[in-house]
Tab-separated table of C-alpha atoms in Angstrom:
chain	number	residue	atom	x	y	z
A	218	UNK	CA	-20.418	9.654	-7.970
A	219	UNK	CA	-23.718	10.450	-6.189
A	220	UNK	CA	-24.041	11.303	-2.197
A	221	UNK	CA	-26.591	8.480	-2.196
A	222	UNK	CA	-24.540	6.038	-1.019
A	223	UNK	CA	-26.964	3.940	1.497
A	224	UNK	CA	-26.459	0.840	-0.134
A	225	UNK	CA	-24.184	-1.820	0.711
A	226	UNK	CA	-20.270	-1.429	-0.243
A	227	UNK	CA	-20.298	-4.150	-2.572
A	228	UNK	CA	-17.209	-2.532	-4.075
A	229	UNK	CA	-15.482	-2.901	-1.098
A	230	UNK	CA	-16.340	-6.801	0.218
A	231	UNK	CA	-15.581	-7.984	-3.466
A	232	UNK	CA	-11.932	-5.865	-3.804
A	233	UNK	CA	-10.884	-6.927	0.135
A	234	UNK	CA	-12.024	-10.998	-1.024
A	235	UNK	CA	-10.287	-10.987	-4.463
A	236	UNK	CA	-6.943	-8.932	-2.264
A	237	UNK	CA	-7.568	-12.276	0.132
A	238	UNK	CA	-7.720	-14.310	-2.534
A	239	UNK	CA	-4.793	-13.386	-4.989
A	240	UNK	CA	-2.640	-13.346	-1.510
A	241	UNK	CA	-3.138	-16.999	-1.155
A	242	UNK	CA	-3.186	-17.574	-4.947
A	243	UNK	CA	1.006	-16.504	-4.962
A	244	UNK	CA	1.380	-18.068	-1.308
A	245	UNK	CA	0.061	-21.403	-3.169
A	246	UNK	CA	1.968	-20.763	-6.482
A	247	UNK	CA	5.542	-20.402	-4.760
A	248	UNK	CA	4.962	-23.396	-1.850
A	249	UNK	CA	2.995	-25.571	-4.253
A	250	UNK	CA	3.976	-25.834	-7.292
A	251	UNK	CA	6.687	-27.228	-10.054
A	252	UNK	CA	6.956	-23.995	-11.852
A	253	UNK	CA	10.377	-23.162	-12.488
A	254	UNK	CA	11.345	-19.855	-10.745
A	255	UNK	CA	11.373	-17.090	-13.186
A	256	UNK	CA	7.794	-18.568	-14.188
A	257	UNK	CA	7.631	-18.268	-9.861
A	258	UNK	CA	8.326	-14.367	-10.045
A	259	UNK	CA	6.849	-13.385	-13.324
A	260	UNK	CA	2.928	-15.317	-11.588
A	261	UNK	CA	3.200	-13.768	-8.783
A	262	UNK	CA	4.437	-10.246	-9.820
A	263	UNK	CA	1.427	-10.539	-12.319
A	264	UNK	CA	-0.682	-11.267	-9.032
A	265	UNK	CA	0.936	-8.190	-7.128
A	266	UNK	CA	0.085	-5.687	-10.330
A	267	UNK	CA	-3.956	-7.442	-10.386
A	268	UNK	CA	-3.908	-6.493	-6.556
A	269	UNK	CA	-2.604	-3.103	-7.018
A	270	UNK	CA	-4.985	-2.172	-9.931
A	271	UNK	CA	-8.209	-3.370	-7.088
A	272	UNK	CA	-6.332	-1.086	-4.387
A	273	UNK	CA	-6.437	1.897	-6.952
A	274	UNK	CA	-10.208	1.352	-8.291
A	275	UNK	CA	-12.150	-0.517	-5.839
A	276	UNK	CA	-10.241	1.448	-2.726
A	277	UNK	CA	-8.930	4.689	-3.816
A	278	UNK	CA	-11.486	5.865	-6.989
A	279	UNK	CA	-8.168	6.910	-9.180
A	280	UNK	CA	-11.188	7.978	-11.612
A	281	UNK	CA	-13.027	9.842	-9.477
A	282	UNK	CA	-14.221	13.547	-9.258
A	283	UNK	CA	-13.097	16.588	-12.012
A	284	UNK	CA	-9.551	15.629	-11.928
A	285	UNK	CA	-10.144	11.882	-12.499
A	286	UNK	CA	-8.156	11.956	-16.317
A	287	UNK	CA	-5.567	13.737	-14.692
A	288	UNK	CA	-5.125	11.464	-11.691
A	289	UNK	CA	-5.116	8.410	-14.167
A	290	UNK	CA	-2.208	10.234	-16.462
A	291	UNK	CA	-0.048	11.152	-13.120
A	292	UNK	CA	-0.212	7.837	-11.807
A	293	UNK	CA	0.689	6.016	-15.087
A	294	UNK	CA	3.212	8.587	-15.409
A	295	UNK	CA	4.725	8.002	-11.869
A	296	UNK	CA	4.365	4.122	-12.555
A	297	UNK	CA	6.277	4.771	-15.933
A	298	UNK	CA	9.411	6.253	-13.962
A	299	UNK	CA	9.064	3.432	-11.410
A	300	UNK	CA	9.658	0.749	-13.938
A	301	UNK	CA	12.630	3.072	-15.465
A	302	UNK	CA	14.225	3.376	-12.351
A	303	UNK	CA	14.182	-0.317	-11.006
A	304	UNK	CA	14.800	-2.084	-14.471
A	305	UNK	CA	17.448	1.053	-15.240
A	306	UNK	CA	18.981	0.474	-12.210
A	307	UNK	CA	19.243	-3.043	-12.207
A	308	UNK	CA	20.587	-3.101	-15.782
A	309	UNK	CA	23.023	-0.283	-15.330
A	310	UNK	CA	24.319	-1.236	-11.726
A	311	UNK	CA	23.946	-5.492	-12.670
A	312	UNK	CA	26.336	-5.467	-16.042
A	313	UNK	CA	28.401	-2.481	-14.542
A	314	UNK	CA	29.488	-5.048	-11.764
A	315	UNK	CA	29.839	-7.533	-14.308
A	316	UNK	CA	32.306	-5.674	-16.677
A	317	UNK	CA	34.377	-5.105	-13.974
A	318	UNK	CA	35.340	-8.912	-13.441
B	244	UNK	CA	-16.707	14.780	-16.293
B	245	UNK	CA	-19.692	16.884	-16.359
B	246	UNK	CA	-21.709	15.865	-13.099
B	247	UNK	CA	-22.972	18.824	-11.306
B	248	UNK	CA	-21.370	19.657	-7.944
B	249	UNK	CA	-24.250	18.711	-6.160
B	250	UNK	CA	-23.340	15.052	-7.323
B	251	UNK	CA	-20.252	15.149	-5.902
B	252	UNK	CA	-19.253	13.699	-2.499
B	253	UNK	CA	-19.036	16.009	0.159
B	254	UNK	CA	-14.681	16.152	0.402
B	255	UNK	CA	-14.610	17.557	-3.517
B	256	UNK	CA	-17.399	20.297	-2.229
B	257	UNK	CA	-15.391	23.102	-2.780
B	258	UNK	CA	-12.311	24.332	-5.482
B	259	UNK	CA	-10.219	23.975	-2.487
B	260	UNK	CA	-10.557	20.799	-1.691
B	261	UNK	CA	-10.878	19.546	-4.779
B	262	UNK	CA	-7.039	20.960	-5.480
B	263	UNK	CA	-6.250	19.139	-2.028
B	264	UNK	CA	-7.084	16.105	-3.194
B	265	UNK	CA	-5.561	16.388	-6.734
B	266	UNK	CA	-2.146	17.481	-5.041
B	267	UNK	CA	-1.629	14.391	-3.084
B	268	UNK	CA	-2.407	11.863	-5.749
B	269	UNK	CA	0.486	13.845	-7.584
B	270	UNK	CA	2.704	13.869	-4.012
B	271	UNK	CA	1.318	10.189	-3.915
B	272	UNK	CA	3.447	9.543	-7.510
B	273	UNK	CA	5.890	11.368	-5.671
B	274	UNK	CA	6.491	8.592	-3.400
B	275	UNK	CA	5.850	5.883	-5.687
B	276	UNK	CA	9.085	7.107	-7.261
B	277	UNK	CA	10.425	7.324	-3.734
B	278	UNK	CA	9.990	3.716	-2.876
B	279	UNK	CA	10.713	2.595	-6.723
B	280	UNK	CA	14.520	3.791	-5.622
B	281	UNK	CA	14.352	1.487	-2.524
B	282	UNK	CA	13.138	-1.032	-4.818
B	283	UNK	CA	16.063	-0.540	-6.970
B	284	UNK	CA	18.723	-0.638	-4.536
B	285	UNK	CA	16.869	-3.790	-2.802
B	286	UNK	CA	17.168	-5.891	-6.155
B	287	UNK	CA	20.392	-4.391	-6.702
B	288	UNK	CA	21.842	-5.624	-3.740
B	289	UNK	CA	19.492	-8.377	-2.178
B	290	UNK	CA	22.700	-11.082	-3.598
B	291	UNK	CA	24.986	-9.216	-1.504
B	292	UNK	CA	24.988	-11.126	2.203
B	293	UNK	CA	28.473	-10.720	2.271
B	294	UNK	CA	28.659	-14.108	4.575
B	295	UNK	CA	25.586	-13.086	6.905
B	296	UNK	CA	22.178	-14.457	6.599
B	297	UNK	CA	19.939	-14.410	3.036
B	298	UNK	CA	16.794	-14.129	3.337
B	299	UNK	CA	15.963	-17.684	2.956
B	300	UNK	CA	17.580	-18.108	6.394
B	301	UNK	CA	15.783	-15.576	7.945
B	302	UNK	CA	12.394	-14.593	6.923
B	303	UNK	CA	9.150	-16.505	8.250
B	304	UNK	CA	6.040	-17.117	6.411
B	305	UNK	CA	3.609	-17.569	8.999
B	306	UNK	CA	4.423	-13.627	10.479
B	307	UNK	CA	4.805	-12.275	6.815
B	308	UNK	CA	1.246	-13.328	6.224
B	309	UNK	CA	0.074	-12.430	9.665
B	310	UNK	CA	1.686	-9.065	8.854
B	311	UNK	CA	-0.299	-9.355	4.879
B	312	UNK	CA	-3.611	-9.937	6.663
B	313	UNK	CA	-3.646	-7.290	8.905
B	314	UNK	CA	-2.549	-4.170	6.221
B	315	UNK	CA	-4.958	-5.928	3.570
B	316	UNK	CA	-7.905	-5.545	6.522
B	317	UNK	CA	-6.730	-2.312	7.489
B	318	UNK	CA	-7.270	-1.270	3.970
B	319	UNK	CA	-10.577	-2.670	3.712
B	320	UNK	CA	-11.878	-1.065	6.981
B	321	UNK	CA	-10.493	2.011	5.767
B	322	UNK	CA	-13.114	2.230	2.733
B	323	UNK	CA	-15.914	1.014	4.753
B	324	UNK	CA	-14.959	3.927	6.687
B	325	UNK	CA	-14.800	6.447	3.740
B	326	UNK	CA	-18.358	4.498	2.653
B	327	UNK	CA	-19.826	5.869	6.202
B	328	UNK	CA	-18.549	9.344	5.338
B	329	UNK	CA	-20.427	9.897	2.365
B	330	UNK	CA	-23.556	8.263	3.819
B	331	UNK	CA	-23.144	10.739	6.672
B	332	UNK	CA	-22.471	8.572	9.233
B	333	UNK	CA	-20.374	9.857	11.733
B	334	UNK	CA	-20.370	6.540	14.260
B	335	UNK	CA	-19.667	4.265	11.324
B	336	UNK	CA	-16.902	6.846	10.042
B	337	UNK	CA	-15.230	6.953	13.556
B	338	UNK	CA	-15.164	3.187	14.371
B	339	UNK	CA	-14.217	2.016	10.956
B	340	UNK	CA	-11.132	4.372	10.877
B	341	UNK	CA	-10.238	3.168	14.507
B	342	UNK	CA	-10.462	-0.175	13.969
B	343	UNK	CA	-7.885	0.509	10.532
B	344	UNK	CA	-5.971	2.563	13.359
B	345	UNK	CA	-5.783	-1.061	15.385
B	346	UNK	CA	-4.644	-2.812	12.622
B	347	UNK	CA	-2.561	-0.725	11.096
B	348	UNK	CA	-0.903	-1.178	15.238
B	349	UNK	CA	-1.603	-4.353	14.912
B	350	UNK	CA	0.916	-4.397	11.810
B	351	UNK	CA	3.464	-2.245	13.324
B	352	UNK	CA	3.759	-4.625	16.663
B	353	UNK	CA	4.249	-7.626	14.010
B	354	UNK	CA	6.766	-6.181	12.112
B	355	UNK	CA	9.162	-4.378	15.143
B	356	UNK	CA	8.957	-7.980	16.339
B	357	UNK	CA	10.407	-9.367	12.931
B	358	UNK	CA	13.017	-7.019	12.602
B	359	UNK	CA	14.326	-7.893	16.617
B	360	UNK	CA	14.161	-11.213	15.412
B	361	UNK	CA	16.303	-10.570	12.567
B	362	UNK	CA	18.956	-8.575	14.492
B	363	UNK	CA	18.960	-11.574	17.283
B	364	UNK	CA	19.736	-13.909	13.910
B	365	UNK	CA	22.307	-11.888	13.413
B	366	UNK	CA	21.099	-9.731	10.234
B	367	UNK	CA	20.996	-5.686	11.313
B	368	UNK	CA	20.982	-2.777	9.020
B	369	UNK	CA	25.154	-2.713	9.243
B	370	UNK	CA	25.406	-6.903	8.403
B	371	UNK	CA	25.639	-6.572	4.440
B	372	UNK	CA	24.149	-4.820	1.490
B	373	UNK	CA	21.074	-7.501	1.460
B	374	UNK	CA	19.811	-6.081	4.988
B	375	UNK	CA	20.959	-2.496	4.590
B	376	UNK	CA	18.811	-2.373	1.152
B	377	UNK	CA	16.297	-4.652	3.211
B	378	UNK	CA	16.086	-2.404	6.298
B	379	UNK	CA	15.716	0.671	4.589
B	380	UNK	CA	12.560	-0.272	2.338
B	381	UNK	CA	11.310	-2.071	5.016
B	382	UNK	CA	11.745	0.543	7.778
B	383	UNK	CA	10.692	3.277	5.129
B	384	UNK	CA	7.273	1.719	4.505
B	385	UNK	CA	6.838	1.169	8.659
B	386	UNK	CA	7.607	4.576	9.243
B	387	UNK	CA	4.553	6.235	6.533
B	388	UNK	CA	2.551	3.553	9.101
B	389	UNK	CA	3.751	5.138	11.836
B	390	UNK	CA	3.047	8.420	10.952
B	391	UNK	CA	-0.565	7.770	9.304
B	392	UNK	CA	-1.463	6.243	12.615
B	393	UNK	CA	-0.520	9.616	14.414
B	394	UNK	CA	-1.792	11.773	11.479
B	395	UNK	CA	-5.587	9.659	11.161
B	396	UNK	CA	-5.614	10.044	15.173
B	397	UNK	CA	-5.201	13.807	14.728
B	398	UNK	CA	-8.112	13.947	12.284
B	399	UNK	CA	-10.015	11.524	14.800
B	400	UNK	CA	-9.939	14.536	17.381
B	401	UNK	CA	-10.754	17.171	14.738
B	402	UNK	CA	-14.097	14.743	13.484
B	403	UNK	CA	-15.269	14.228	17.134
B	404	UNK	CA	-15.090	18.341	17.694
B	405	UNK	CA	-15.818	19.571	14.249
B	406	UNK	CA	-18.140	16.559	12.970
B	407	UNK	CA	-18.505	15.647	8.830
B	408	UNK	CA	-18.042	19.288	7.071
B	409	UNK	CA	-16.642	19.891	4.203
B	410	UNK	CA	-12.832	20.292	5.720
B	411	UNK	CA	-12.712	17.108	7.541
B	412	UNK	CA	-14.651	15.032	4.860
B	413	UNK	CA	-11.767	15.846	2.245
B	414	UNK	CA	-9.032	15.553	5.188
B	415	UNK	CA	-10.638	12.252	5.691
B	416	UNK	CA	-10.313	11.323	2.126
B	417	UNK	CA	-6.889	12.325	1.459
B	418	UNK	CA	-5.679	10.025	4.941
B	419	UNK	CA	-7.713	7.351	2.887
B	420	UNK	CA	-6.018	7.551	-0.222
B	421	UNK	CA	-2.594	7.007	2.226
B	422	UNK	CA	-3.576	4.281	3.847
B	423	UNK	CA	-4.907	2.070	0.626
B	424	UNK	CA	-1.360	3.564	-0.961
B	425	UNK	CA	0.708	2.348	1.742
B	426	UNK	CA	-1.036	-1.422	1.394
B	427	UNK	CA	-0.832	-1.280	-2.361
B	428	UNK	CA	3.660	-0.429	-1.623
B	429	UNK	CA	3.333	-3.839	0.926
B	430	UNK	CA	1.503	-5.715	-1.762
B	431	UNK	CA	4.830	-5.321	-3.582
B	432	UNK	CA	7.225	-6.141	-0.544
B	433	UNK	CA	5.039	-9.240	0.705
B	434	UNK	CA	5.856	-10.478	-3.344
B	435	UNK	CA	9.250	-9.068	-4.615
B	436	UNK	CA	10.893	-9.293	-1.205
B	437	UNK	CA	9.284	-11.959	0.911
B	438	UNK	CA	7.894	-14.254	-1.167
B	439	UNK	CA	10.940	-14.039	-4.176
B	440	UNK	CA	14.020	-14.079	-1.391
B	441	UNK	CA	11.863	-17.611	0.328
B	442	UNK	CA	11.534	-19.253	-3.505
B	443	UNK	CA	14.835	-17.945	-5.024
Protein backbone atom coordinates (compact mmCIF):
# COMPACT_ATOMS: atom_id res chain seq x y z
CA UNK A 1 0.00 0.00 0.00
CA UNK A 2 3.02 2.32 0.43
CA UNK A 3 4.65 4.58 -2.57
CA UNK A 4 7.89 2.83 -1.60
CA UNK A 5 7.86 0.47 -4.04
CA UNK A 6 11.79 0.22 -5.12
CA UNK A 7 12.03 -3.26 -4.49
CA UNK A 8 11.78 -6.00 -6.82
CA UNK A 9 8.12 -7.15 -8.09
CA UNK A 10 8.31 -10.38 -6.55
CA UNK A 11 4.52 -10.40 -6.74
CA UNK A 12 4.63 -10.19 -10.20
CA UNK A 13 7.58 -12.93 -11.39
CA UNK A 14 5.90 -15.50 -8.93
CA UNK A 15 1.95 -14.83 -10.32
CA UNK A 16 3.32 -14.70 -14.30
CA UNK A 17 5.49 -18.38 -13.32
CA UNK A 18 2.62 -20.10 -11.41
CA UNK A 19 0.05 -18.50 -14.74
CA UNK A 20 3.06 -20.43 -16.88
CA UNK A 21 2.90 -23.13 -14.88
CA UNK A 22 -0.88 -24.05 -14.31
CA UNK A 23 -1.06 -23.43 -18.35
CA UNK A 24 1.08 -26.40 -18.90
CA UNK A 25 -0.29 -28.23 -15.82
CA UNK A 26 -4.05 -28.54 -17.93
CA UNK A 27 -2.06 -28.75 -21.38
CA UNK A 28 -0.38 -31.97 -19.62
CA UNK A 29 -3.61 -33.14 -17.82
CA UNK A 30 -5.82 -33.28 -21.12
CA UNK A 31 -2.78 -34.74 -23.66
CA UNK A 32 -1.34 -36.92 -20.92
CA UNK A 33 -3.32 -38.52 -18.97
CA UNK A 34 -6.05 -41.54 -18.36
CA UNK A 35 -8.46 -39.39 -16.55
CA UNK A 36 -11.79 -39.89 -17.76
CA UNK A 37 -13.24 -36.63 -19.24
CA UNK A 38 -15.54 -35.05 -16.83
CA UNK A 39 -12.52 -35.64 -14.28
CA UNK A 40 -10.63 -33.81 -17.73
CA UNK A 41 -12.96 -30.62 -17.38
CA UNK A 42 -13.67 -30.46 -13.72
CA UNK A 43 -8.98 -30.39 -13.31
CA UNK A 44 -8.65 -28.11 -15.56
CA UNK A 45 -11.62 -25.72 -14.86
CA UNK A 46 -10.22 -25.96 -11.20
CA UNK A 47 -6.80 -24.82 -12.88
CA UNK A 48 -8.59 -21.90 -14.88
CA UNK A 49 -10.42 -20.56 -11.41
CA UNK A 50 -6.50 -20.93 -9.43
CA UNK A 51 -5.28 -18.75 -12.48
CA UNK A 52 -7.99 -16.30 -12.31
CA UNK A 53 -7.80 -15.79 -8.47
CA UNK A 54 -3.50 -14.89 -9.25
CA UNK A 55 -4.79 -12.47 -12.17
CA UNK A 56 -7.14 -10.69 -9.56
CA UNK A 57 -4.52 -10.52 -6.48
CA UNK A 58 -1.11 -10.74 -7.73
CA UNK A 59 -2.11 -8.47 -11.06
CA UNK A 60 -5.03 -6.37 -10.39
CA UNK A 61 -4.93 -5.68 -6.21
CA UNK A 62 -8.95 -6.52 -6.04
CA UNK A 63 -8.11 -5.52 -2.24
CA UNK A 64 -6.55 -2.57 -2.73
CA UNK A 65 -7.14 1.15 -1.73
CA UNK A 66 -10.56 2.54 0.39
CA UNK A 67 -12.88 0.66 -1.75
CA UNK A 68 -11.03 -2.69 -1.50
CA UNK A 69 -14.29 -4.56 0.59
CA UNK A 70 -16.39 -3.18 -1.90
CA UNK A 71 -14.43 -4.27 -4.95
CA UNK A 72 -14.18 -7.85 -3.35
CA UNK A 73 -18.27 -7.91 -2.77
CA UNK A 74 -18.91 -6.56 -6.57
CA UNK A 75 -16.75 -8.99 -8.05
CA UNK A 76 -18.10 -12.03 -6.09
CA UNK A 77 -21.35 -10.62 -6.82
CA UNK A 78 -20.73 -10.34 -10.65
CA UNK A 79 -19.05 -13.92 -10.46
CA UNK A 80 -22.31 -15.10 -8.60
CA UNK A 81 -24.56 -14.03 -11.72
CA UNK A 82 -21.93 -15.53 -14.05
CA UNK A 83 -22.33 -18.98 -12.67
CA UNK A 84 -26.35 -18.34 -12.68
CA UNK A 85 -26.38 -17.45 -16.08
CA UNK A 86 -24.14 -20.24 -17.71
CA UNK A 87 -25.36 -23.21 -15.44
CA UNK A 88 -29.15 -21.49 -15.78
CA UNK A 89 -28.78 -21.39 -19.20
CA UNK A 90 -27.44 -24.59 -19.86
CA UNK A 91 -30.04 -26.30 -17.64
CA UNK A 92 -32.99 -24.37 -18.92
CA UNK A 93 -32.01 -24.33 -22.75
CA UNK A 94 -30.27 -28.33 -22.38
CA UNK A 95 -33.63 -30.21 -20.89
CA UNK A 96 -35.90 -27.65 -22.81
CA UNK A 97 -34.42 -29.27 -26.07
CA UNK A 98 -34.72 -32.48 -24.52
CA UNK A 99 -38.50 -32.40 -23.63
CA UNK A 100 -39.20 -31.56 -26.91
CA UNK A 101 -38.05 -35.04 -28.43
CA UNK B 1 -8.80 0.51 5.62
CA UNK B 2 -7.41 3.24 7.60
CA UNK B 3 -3.95 4.09 5.85
CA UNK B 4 -3.47 7.72 5.48
CA UNK B 5 -3.62 9.17 1.96
CA UNK B 6 -0.17 9.81 1.90
CA UNK B 7 0.21 5.89 1.84
CA UNK B 8 -1.63 5.55 -1.00
CA UNK B 9 -0.29 5.17 -4.57
CA UNK B 10 -0.31 8.09 -6.55
CA UNK B 11 -3.69 7.00 -9.09
CA UNK B 12 -6.07 6.85 -5.68
CA UNK B 13 -4.52 10.56 -4.83
CA UNK B 14 -7.57 12.26 -5.06
CA UNK B 15 -11.71 11.48 -4.31
CA UNK B 16 -11.88 11.59 -7.98
CA UNK B 17 -9.88 9.16 -8.92
CA UNK B 18 -10.43 7.05 -6.37
CA UNK B 19 -14.37 6.91 -7.67
CA UNK B 20 -12.68 6.28 -11.21
CA UNK B 21 -11.21 3.43 -10.24
CA UNK B 22 -14.08 1.98 -8.10
CA UNK B 23 -16.50 2.52 -11.19
CA UNK B 24 -14.69 0.32 -13.54
CA UNK B 25 -14.14 -2.63 -11.28
CA UNK B 26 -18.08 -2.39 -11.04
CA UNK B 27 -18.27 -1.77 -15.20
CA UNK B 28 -15.53 -4.58 -15.07
CA UNK B 29 -18.49 -7.06 -13.34
CA UNK B 30 -20.41 -5.52 -15.92
CA UNK B 31 -18.67 -7.36 -18.53
CA UNK B 32 -17.98 -10.38 -16.69
CA UNK B 33 -21.74 -10.81 -16.96
CA UNK B 34 -21.35 -9.78 -20.57
CA UNK B 35 -19.05 -12.55 -21.57
CA UNK B 36 -20.81 -15.11 -18.95
CA UNK B 37 -23.84 -14.80 -21.75
CA UNK B 38 -21.35 -15.70 -24.56
CA UNK B 39 -20.30 -18.38 -22.37
CA UNK B 40 -23.75 -19.58 -22.10
CA UNK B 41 -24.73 -19.60 -25.57
CA UNK B 42 -21.14 -21.23 -26.46
CA UNK B 43 -21.92 -24.37 -24.16
CA UNK B 44 -25.35 -24.19 -25.23
CA UNK B 45 -24.65 -24.67 -28.65
CA UNK B 46 -20.91 -25.86 -29.07
CA UNK B 47 -22.87 -29.72 -30.03
CA UNK B 48 -24.57 -28.01 -32.73
CA UNK B 49 -22.11 -28.40 -36.08
CA UNK B 50 -24.99 -29.06 -37.97
CA UNK B 51 -22.65 -31.31 -40.47
CA UNK B 52 -19.66 -28.66 -40.58
CA UNK B 53 -16.52 -28.97 -38.68
CA UNK B 54 -16.34 -29.51 -34.51
CA UNK B 55 -13.86 -28.22 -33.01
CA UNK B 56 -11.82 -31.26 -32.76
CA UNK B 57 -11.40 -30.91 -36.55
CA UNK B 58 -10.42 -27.58 -36.49
CA UNK B 59 -8.63 -26.05 -33.66
CA UNK B 60 -4.67 -26.32 -33.28
CA UNK B 61 -2.76 -26.58 -30.16
CA UNK B 62 0.48 -25.34 -31.05
CA UNK B 63 -1.24 -21.57 -32.14
CA UNK B 64 -3.74 -21.77 -29.12
CA UNK B 65 -0.74 -21.85 -26.85
CA UNK B 66 1.29 -19.49 -28.93
CA UNK B 67 -1.80 -17.28 -28.64
CA UNK B 68 -1.85 -18.34 -24.32
CA UNK B 69 1.78 -17.24 -24.08
CA UNK B 70 1.63 -14.09 -25.53
CA UNK B 71 -1.77 -12.60 -23.45
CA UNK B 72 -0.27 -14.37 -20.21
CA UNK B 73 3.17 -12.11 -21.00
CA UNK B 74 1.25 -9.25 -21.96
CA UNK B 75 -0.32 -9.41 -18.60
CA UNK B 76 2.78 -9.75 -16.80
CA UNK B 77 4.53 -6.79 -18.57
CA UNK B 78 1.56 -4.90 -17.86
CA UNK B 79 2.20 -5.00 -13.90
CA UNK B 80 5.81 -4.53 -14.23
CA UNK B 81 4.63 -1.55 -15.92
CA UNK B 82 2.11 -0.40 -13.20
CA UNK B 83 5.29 -1.45 -10.66
CA UNK B 84 7.39 1.46 -12.60
CA UNK B 85 4.49 3.85 -12.07
CA UNK B 86 4.42 3.86 -8.51
CA UNK B 87 8.23 3.86 -8.25
CA UNK B 88 8.07 6.93 -10.48
CA UNK B 89 9.61 5.71 -13.28
CA UNK B 90 8.50 7.11 -16.30
CA UNK B 91 11.05 5.05 -18.87
CA UNK B 92 10.21 1.79 -17.16
CA UNK B 93 6.35 2.80 -17.22
CA UNK B 94 6.53 3.64 -21.02
CA UNK B 95 8.48 0.56 -22.28
CA UNK B 96 6.75 -1.96 -20.14
CA UNK B 97 3.27 -0.82 -21.40
CA UNK B 98 4.68 -0.87 -25.07
CA UNK B 99 6.08 -3.96 -24.99
CA UNK B 100 2.26 -5.34 -23.44
CA UNK B 101 1.09 -3.09 -26.52
CA UNK B 102 3.42 -5.65 -28.83
CA UNK B 103 2.08 -8.51 -27.41
CA UNK B 104 -1.14 -7.82 -26.97
CA UNK B 105 -0.43 -7.26 -31.37
CA UNK B 106 1.37 -9.98 -31.18
CA UNK B 107 -1.95 -11.86 -29.99
CA UNK B 108 -4.23 -10.18 -32.31
CA UNK B 109 -1.96 -11.21 -35.58
CA UNK B 110 -2.19 -14.95 -34.09
CA UNK B 111 -5.63 -15.09 -33.67
CA UNK B 112 -6.97 -13.13 -37.21
CA UNK B 113 -4.71 -15.85 -38.62
CA UNK B 114 -6.73 -18.71 -36.79
CA UNK B 115 -9.96 -17.52 -37.59
CA UNK B 116 -8.84 -17.27 -41.75
CA UNK B 117 -7.79 -20.59 -41.15
CA UNK B 118 -11.00 -21.66 -39.86
CA UNK B 119 -13.11 -20.01 -42.60
CA UNK B 120 -10.58 -21.69 -45.35
CA UNK B 121 -11.64 -25.18 -43.32
CA UNK B 122 -14.77 -24.33 -44.01
CA UNK B 123 -16.15 -23.17 -40.41
CA UNK B 124 -17.37 -19.18 -40.66
CA UNK B 125 -19.64 -17.40 -38.33
CA UNK B 126 -22.84 -18.51 -40.76
CA UNK B 127 -21.57 -22.60 -40.82
CA UNK B 128 -23.64 -23.77 -37.62
CA UNK B 129 -24.52 -22.81 -34.11
CA UNK B 130 -20.95 -24.28 -32.81
CA UNK B 131 -19.03 -21.40 -34.84
CA UNK B 132 -21.68 -18.70 -34.61
CA UNK B 133 -21.55 -19.16 -30.58
CA UNK B 134 -17.68 -19.71 -31.25
CA UNK B 135 -17.15 -16.56 -33.36
CA UNK B 136 -18.95 -14.33 -31.30
CA UNK B 137 -17.04 -15.02 -27.86
CA UNK B 138 -14.10 -15.30 -29.66
CA UNK B 139 -14.38 -12.13 -31.80
CA UNK B 140 -15.91 -10.33 -28.64
CA UNK B 141 -12.82 -10.91 -26.50
CA UNK B 142 -10.42 -9.80 -29.78
CA UNK B 143 -12.26 -6.81 -30.18
CA UNK B 144 -11.77 -5.38 -26.04
CA UNK B 145 -7.90 -6.25 -27.47
CA UNK B 146 -8.34 -4.24 -30.15
CA UNK B 147 -9.61 -1.43 -28.56
CA UNK B 148 -7.21 -1.51 -25.33
CA UNK B 149 -4.39 -1.43 -27.81
CA UNK B 150 -5.82 1.91 -29.32
CA UNK B 151 -7.05 3.17 -25.88
CA UNK B 152 -3.28 2.32 -23.87
CA UNK B 153 -1.67 4.08 -27.12
CA UNK B 154 -3.84 7.14 -26.43
CA UNK B 155 -2.68 7.27 -22.80
CA UNK B 156 0.97 6.57 -24.21
CA UNK B 157 0.72 10.13 -25.95
CA UNK B 158 -0.95 11.78 -22.93
CA UNK B 159 2.19 10.18 -20.43
CA UNK B 160 4.94 11.36 -22.89
CA UNK B 161 3.24 15.16 -22.85
CA UNK B 162 1.76 15.25 -19.43
CA UNK B 163 4.35 12.82 -17.55
CA UNK B 164 3.22 10.66 -14.06
CA UNK B 165 0.49 13.13 -12.33
CA UNK B 166 -2.12 12.24 -10.62
CA UNK B 167 -4.63 11.99 -13.89
CA UNK B 168 -2.53 9.78 -15.92
CA UNK B 169 -1.27 7.57 -12.96
CA UNK B 170 -5.04 6.51 -12.24
CA UNK B 171 -5.77 6.47 -16.20
CA UNK B 172 -2.84 4.20 -16.23
CA UNK B 173 -4.25 2.02 -13.59
CA UNK B 174 -7.67 1.65 -14.75
CA UNK B 175 -6.09 0.48 -18.62
CA UNK B 176 -4.22 -2.01 -16.21
CA UNK B 177 -7.00 -3.43 -14.53
CA UNK B 178 -8.38 -4.08 -18.49
CA UNK B 179 -5.70 -5.63 -19.70
CA UNK B 180 -5.10 -8.33 -16.63
CA UNK B 181 -9.23 -8.62 -17.02
CA UNK B 182 -9.14 -9.37 -20.56
CA UNK B 183 -6.27 -12.31 -19.88
CA UNK B 184 -8.14 -13.57 -16.86
CA UNK B 185 -11.72 -13.89 -19.78
CA UNK B 186 -8.85 -15.92 -22.21
CA UNK B 187 -7.77 -17.99 -19.27
CA UNK B 188 -11.35 -19.27 -19.51
CA UNK B 189 -11.54 -19.64 -23.44
CA UNK B 190 -7.92 -21.30 -23.74
CA UNK B 191 -9.79 -24.07 -21.02
CA UNK B 192 -13.63 -24.28 -21.60
CA UNK B 193 -13.33 -23.77 -25.35
CA UNK B 194 -9.98 -24.91 -26.61
CA UNK B 195 -8.79 -27.26 -24.48
CA UNK B 196 -12.59 -29.04 -23.61
CA UNK B 197 -13.77 -29.01 -27.59
CA UNK B 198 -9.78 -30.90 -28.36
CA UNK B 199 -10.48 -33.61 -25.24
CA UNK B 200 -14.31 -33.97 -25.59
Amino acid sequence: MSTKTNHFPWNHLIGFVLSIALTLLAVFVAFNTDFSKTVIVWVIGILAIFQALIQLFMFMHVTEGKEGMINVVNMVYSIFLALVIVFGSIWVLTSGHAAMH
Amino acid sequence: MTSHANNMPLEYKTQQSQMNILGFWVFLGAEIVLFSTLFASYFVLEHNTAGGPTGQDIFILKDVLIETFLLLTSSFTCGLAIHSMRSHHKTGLMVWTIVTLLLGAGFLYMEINEFIHYVHEGASIQTSGFTAAFFTLLGTHGAHVTFGIFWISLLLIQLARRGITEKTASKFFIASLYWHFLDVVWIFIFTFVYLKGMVM
